């Protein structure tokens, strides 16, 4: 069993330079992926197409965000330097919150599209 003394700093998980690279590249890639997914939501949800792809992608991104957020909070709790925990918390919290809160909104848009489709079908039959 390994015990950490209060006076001792734990060994950083990675260097400050690596933390900067993780934050920069990770943030850039995350922005591109989430922006592309947002564009897909805006284009596909009103027509009711791509529901499984869009909602599964959003769920995966939000879930990965929660996992990275947990890693960042663990690093903060374990006394890791700011260069370690900050990019992890930021890269985890943003998709977990933004994409996670967007899932019910996009679900509602798909439900509205389905209702429009059902109404149009009923109108054609009458």
PDB file of C-alpha atoms in Angstrom:
ATOM      1  CA  UNK A   1       0.000   0.000   0.000  1.00  0.00           C
ATOM      2  CA  UNK A   2       1.356   3.414  -0.956  1.00  0.00           C
ATOM      3  CA  UNK A   3       0.712   6.312   1.358  1.00  0.00           C
ATOM      4  CA  UNK A   4       1.168   9.936   0.392  1.00  0.00           C
ATOM      5  CA  UNK A   5       2.274  12.295   3.077  1.00  0.00           C
ATOM      6  CA  UNK A   6       0.668  15.735   3.183  1.00  0.00           C
ATOM      7  CA  UNK A   7       4.055  17.436   2.818  1.00  0.00           C
ATOM      8  CA  UNK A   8       5.011  15.506  -0.296  1.00  0.00           C
ATOM      9  CA  UNK A   9       3.951  16.411  -3.803  1.00  0.00           C
ATOM     10  CA  UNK A  10       2.767  13.435  -5.824  1.00  0.00           C
ATOM     11  CA  UNK A  11       4.579  12.694  -9.023  1.00  0.00           C
ATOM     12  CA  UNK A  12       2.772  14.516 -11.855  1.00  0.00           C
ATOM     13  CA  UNK A  13       0.975  12.274 -14.307  1.00  0.00           C
ATOM     14  CA  UNK A  14       2.486  14.261 -17.169  1.00  0.00           C
ATOM     15  CA  UNK A  15       4.522  17.425 -17.699  1.00  0.00           C
ATOM     16  CA  UNK A  16       3.169  20.953 -18.055  1.00  0.00           C
ATOM     17  CA  UNK A  17       4.108  20.884 -21.744  1.00  0.00           C
ATOM     18  CA  UNK A  18       2.093  17.722 -22.252  1.00  0.00           C
ATOM     19  CA  UNK A  19      -0.815  19.296 -20.363  1.00  0.00           C
ATOM     20  CA  UNK A  20      -0.668  22.285 -22.700  1.00  0.00           C
ATOM     21  CA  UNK A  21      -0.647  19.992 -25.716  1.00  0.00           C
ATOM     22  CA  UNK A  22      -3.541  17.947 -24.337  1.00  0.00           C
ATOM     23  CA  UNK A  23      -5.541  21.110 -23.720  1.00  0.00           C
ATOM     24  CA  UNK A  24      -4.733  22.716 -27.053  1.00  0.00           C
ATOM     25  CA  UNK A  25      -5.060  19.751 -29.366  1.00  0.00           C
ATOM     26  CA  UNK A  26      -7.839  18.141 -27.356  1.00  0.00           C
ATOM     27  CA  UNK A  27      -9.809  21.388 -27.288  1.00  0.00           C
ATOM     28  CA  UNK A  28      -9.323  21.913 -31.003  1.00  0.00           C
ATOM     29  CA  UNK A  29     -10.365  18.397 -31.921  1.00  0.00           C
ATOM     30  CA  UNK A  30     -13.290  18.524 -29.499  1.00  0.00           C
ATOM     31  CA  UNK A  31     -14.430  21.825 -30.998  1.00  0.00           C
ATOM     32  CA  UNK A  32     -14.295  20.459 -34.533  1.00  0.00           C
ATOM     33  CA  UNK A  33     -16.140  17.253 -33.600  1.00  0.00           C
ATOM     34  CA  UNK A  34     -18.829  19.031 -31.579  1.00  0.00           C
ATOM     35  CA  UNK A  35     -19.235  21.742 -34.220  1.00  0.00           C
ATOM     36  CA  UNK A  36     -19.665  19.145 -36.939  1.00  0.00           C
ATOM     37  CA  UNK A  37     -22.134  17.241 -34.786  1.00  0.00           C
ATOM     38  CA  UNK A  38     -24.045  20.463 -34.111  1.00  0.00           C
ATOM     39  CA  UNK A  39     -24.238  21.152 -37.833  1.00  0.00           C
ATOM     40  CA  UNK A  40     -25.464  17.594 -38.395  1.00  0.00           C
ATOM     41  CA  UNK A  41     -28.126  18.107 -35.724  1.00  0.00           C
ATOM     42  CA  UNK A  42     -29.277  21.332 -37.340  1.00  0.00           C
ATOM     43  CA  UNK A  43     -29.458  19.746 -40.776  1.00  0.00           C
ATOM     44  CA  UNK A  44     -30.840  16.312 -39.916  1.00  0.00           C
ATOM     45  CA  UNK A  45     -33.186  16.816 -36.941  1.00  0.00           C
ATOM     46  CA  UNK A  46     -35.820  18.983 -38.693  1.00  0.00           C
ATOM     47  CA  UNK A  47     -36.216  16.358 -41.414  1.00  0.00           C
ATOM     48  CA  UNK A  48     -36.157  13.472 -38.931  1.00  0.00           C
ATOM     49  CA  UNK A  49     -33.222  11.690 -40.575  1.00  0.00           C
ATOM     50  CA  UNK A  50     -30.108  10.326 -38.889  1.00  0.00           C
ATOM     51  CA  UNK A  51     -31.720  10.055 -35.466  1.00  0.00           C
ATOM     52  CA  UNK A  52     -29.718   7.033 -34.311  1.00  0.00           C
ATOM     53  CA  UNK A  53     -26.406   8.436 -35.530  1.00  0.00           C
ATOM     54  CA  UNK A  54     -26.936  11.885 -34.007  1.00  0.00           C
ATOM     55  CA  UNK A  55     -28.257  10.760 -30.627  1.00  0.00           C
ATOM     56  CA  UNK A  56     -25.707   7.950 -30.247  1.00  0.00           C
ATOM     57  CA  UNK A  57     -22.874  10.312 -31.172  1.00  0.00           C
ATOM     58  CA  UNK A  58     -24.085  12.860 -28.645  1.00  0.00           C
ATOM     59  CA  UNK A  59     -24.381  10.194 -25.957  1.00  0.00           C
ATOM     60  CA  UNK A  60     -20.867   8.893 -26.654  1.00  0.00           C
ATOM     61  CA  UNK A  61     -19.351  12.402 -26.562  1.00  0.00           C
ATOM     62  CA  UNK A  62     -21.183  13.304 -23.346  1.00  0.00           C
ATOM     63  CA  UNK A  63     -20.164   9.984 -21.743  1.00  0.00           C
ATOM     64  CA  UNK A  64     -16.519  10.437 -22.717  1.00  0.00           C
ATOM     65  CA  UNK A  65     -16.728  13.948 -21.307  1.00  0.00           C
ATOM     66  CA  UNK A  66     -17.945  12.587 -17.980  1.00  0.00           C
ATOM     67  CA  UNK A  67     -15.079  10.067 -17.920  1.00  0.00           C
ATOM     68  CA  UNK A  68     -12.477  12.755 -18.620  1.00  0.00           C
ATOM     69  CA  UNK A  69     -14.114  15.010 -16.021  1.00  0.00           C
ATOM     70  CA  UNK A  70     -13.832  12.230 -13.436  1.00  0.00           C
ATOM     71  CA  UNK A  71     -10.144  11.827 -14.320  1.00  0.00           C
ATOM     72  CA  UNK A  72      -9.626  15.571 -13.917  1.00  0.00           C
ATOM     73  CA  UNK A  73     -11.415  15.667 -10.580  1.00  0.00           C
ATOM     74  CA  UNK A  74      -9.339  12.690  -9.449  1.00  0.00           C
ATOM     75  CA  UNK A  75      -6.174  14.541 -10.437  1.00  0.00           C
ATOM     76  CA  UNK A  76      -7.337  17.604  -8.518  1.00  0.00           C
ATOM     77  CA  UNK A  77      -8.195  15.518  -5.457  1.00  0.00           C
ATOM     78  CA  UNK A  78      -4.847  13.716  -5.569  1.00  0.00           C
ATOM     79  CA  UNK A  79      -2.967  17.012  -5.593  1.00  0.00           C
ATOM     80  CA  UNK A  80      -1.717  16.946  -9.160  1.00  0.00           C
ATOM     81  CA  UNK A  81      -0.378  20.240 -10.529  1.00  0.00           C
ATOM     82  CA  UNK A  82      -2.721  22.621 -12.343  1.00  0.00           C
ATOM     83  CA  UNK A  83      -1.188  21.709 -15.706  1.00  0.00           C
ATOM     84  CA  UNK A  84      -2.500  18.169 -15.191  1.00  0.00           C
ATOM     85  CA  UNK A  85      -5.987  18.644 -13.779  1.00  0.00           C
ATOM     86  CA  UNK A  86      -7.096  21.836 -15.548  1.00  0.00           C
ATOM     87  CA  UNK A  87      -7.124  20.564 -19.153  1.00  0.00           C
ATOM     88  CA  UNK A  88      -8.793  17.340 -18.045  1.00  0.00           C
ATOM     89  CA  UNK A  89     -11.549  19.139 -16.162  1.00  0.00           C
ATOM     90  CA  UNK A  90     -12.079  21.589 -19.012  1.00  0.00           C
ATOM     91  CA  UNK A  91     -12.098  18.910 -21.725  1.00  0.00           C
ATOM     92  CA  UNK A  92     -14.470  16.820 -19.631  1.00  0.00           C
ATOM     93  CA  UNK A  93     -16.886  19.426 -18.319  1.00  0.00           C
ATOM     94  CA  UNK A  94     -17.564  21.197 -21.612  1.00  0.00           C
ATOM     95  CA  UNK A  95     -18.849  18.223 -23.613  1.00  0.00           C
ATOM     96  CA  UNK A  96     -20.524  16.664 -20.583  1.00  0.00           C
ATOM     97  CA  UNK A  97     -22.533  19.821 -19.918  1.00  0.00           C
ATOM     98  CA  UNK A  98     -23.053  21.293 -23.391  1.00  0.00           C
ATOM     99  CA  UNK A  99     -23.649  18.076 -25.324  1.00  0.00           C
ATOM    100  CA  UNK A 100     -25.361  16.393 -22.384  1.00  0.00           C
ATOM    101  CA  UNK A 101     -27.879  19.231 -22.063  1.00  0.00           C
ATOM    102  CA  UNK A 102     -28.384  19.231 -25.826  1.00  0.00           C
ATOM    103  CA  UNK A 103     -29.551  15.620 -25.963  1.00  0.00           C
ATOM    104  CA  UNK A 104     -33.111  16.308 -24.683  1.00  0.00           C
ATOM    105  CA  UNK A 105     -33.429  19.283 -27.051  1.00  0.00           C
ATOM    106  CA  UNK A 106     -32.418  17.230 -30.089  1.00  0.00           C
ATOM    107  CA  UNK A 107     -34.676  14.366 -28.959  1.00  0.00           C
ATOM    108  CA  UNK A 108     -37.563  16.838 -28.873  1.00  0.00           C
ATOM    109  CA  UNK A 109     -36.731  18.070 -32.402  1.00  0.00           C
ATOM    110  CA  UNK A 110     -36.804  14.501 -33.680  1.00  0.00           C
ATOM    111  CA  UNK A 111     -40.139  13.894 -31.915  1.00  0.00           C
ATOM    112  CA  UNK A 112     -41.558  17.028 -33.564  1.00  0.00           C
ATOM    113  CA  UNK A 113     -40.353  15.814 -36.965  1.00  0.00           C
ATOM    114  CA  UNK A 114     -41.981  12.426 -36.342  1.00  0.00           C
ATOM    115  CA  UNK A 115     -45.279  14.098 -35.403  1.00  0.00           C
ATOM    116  CA  UNK A 116     -45.144  16.186 -38.598  1.00  0.00           C
ATOM    117  CA  UNK A 117     -44.547  13.019 -40.597  1.00  0.00           C
ATOM    118  CA  UNK A 118     -47.496  11.256 -38.921  1.00  0.00           C
ATOM    119  CA  UNK A 119     -49.772  14.276 -39.502  1.00  0.00           C
ATOM    120  CA  UNK A 120     -48.766  14.427 -43.167  1.00  0.00           C
ATOM    121  CA  UNK A 121     -49.435  10.700 -43.546  1.00  0.00           C
ATOM    122  CA  UNK A 122     -52.881  11.083 -41.952  1.00  0.00           C
ATOM    123  CA  UNK A 123     -53.641  14.032 -44.222  1.00  0.00           C
ATOM    124  CA  UNK A 124     -52.681  12.017 -47.317  1.00  0.00           C
ATOM    125  CA  UNK A 125     -54.948   9.130 -46.310  1.00  0.00           C
ATOM    126  CA  UNK A 126     -57.993  11.306 -45.700  1.00  0.00           C
TER     127      UNK A 126
END
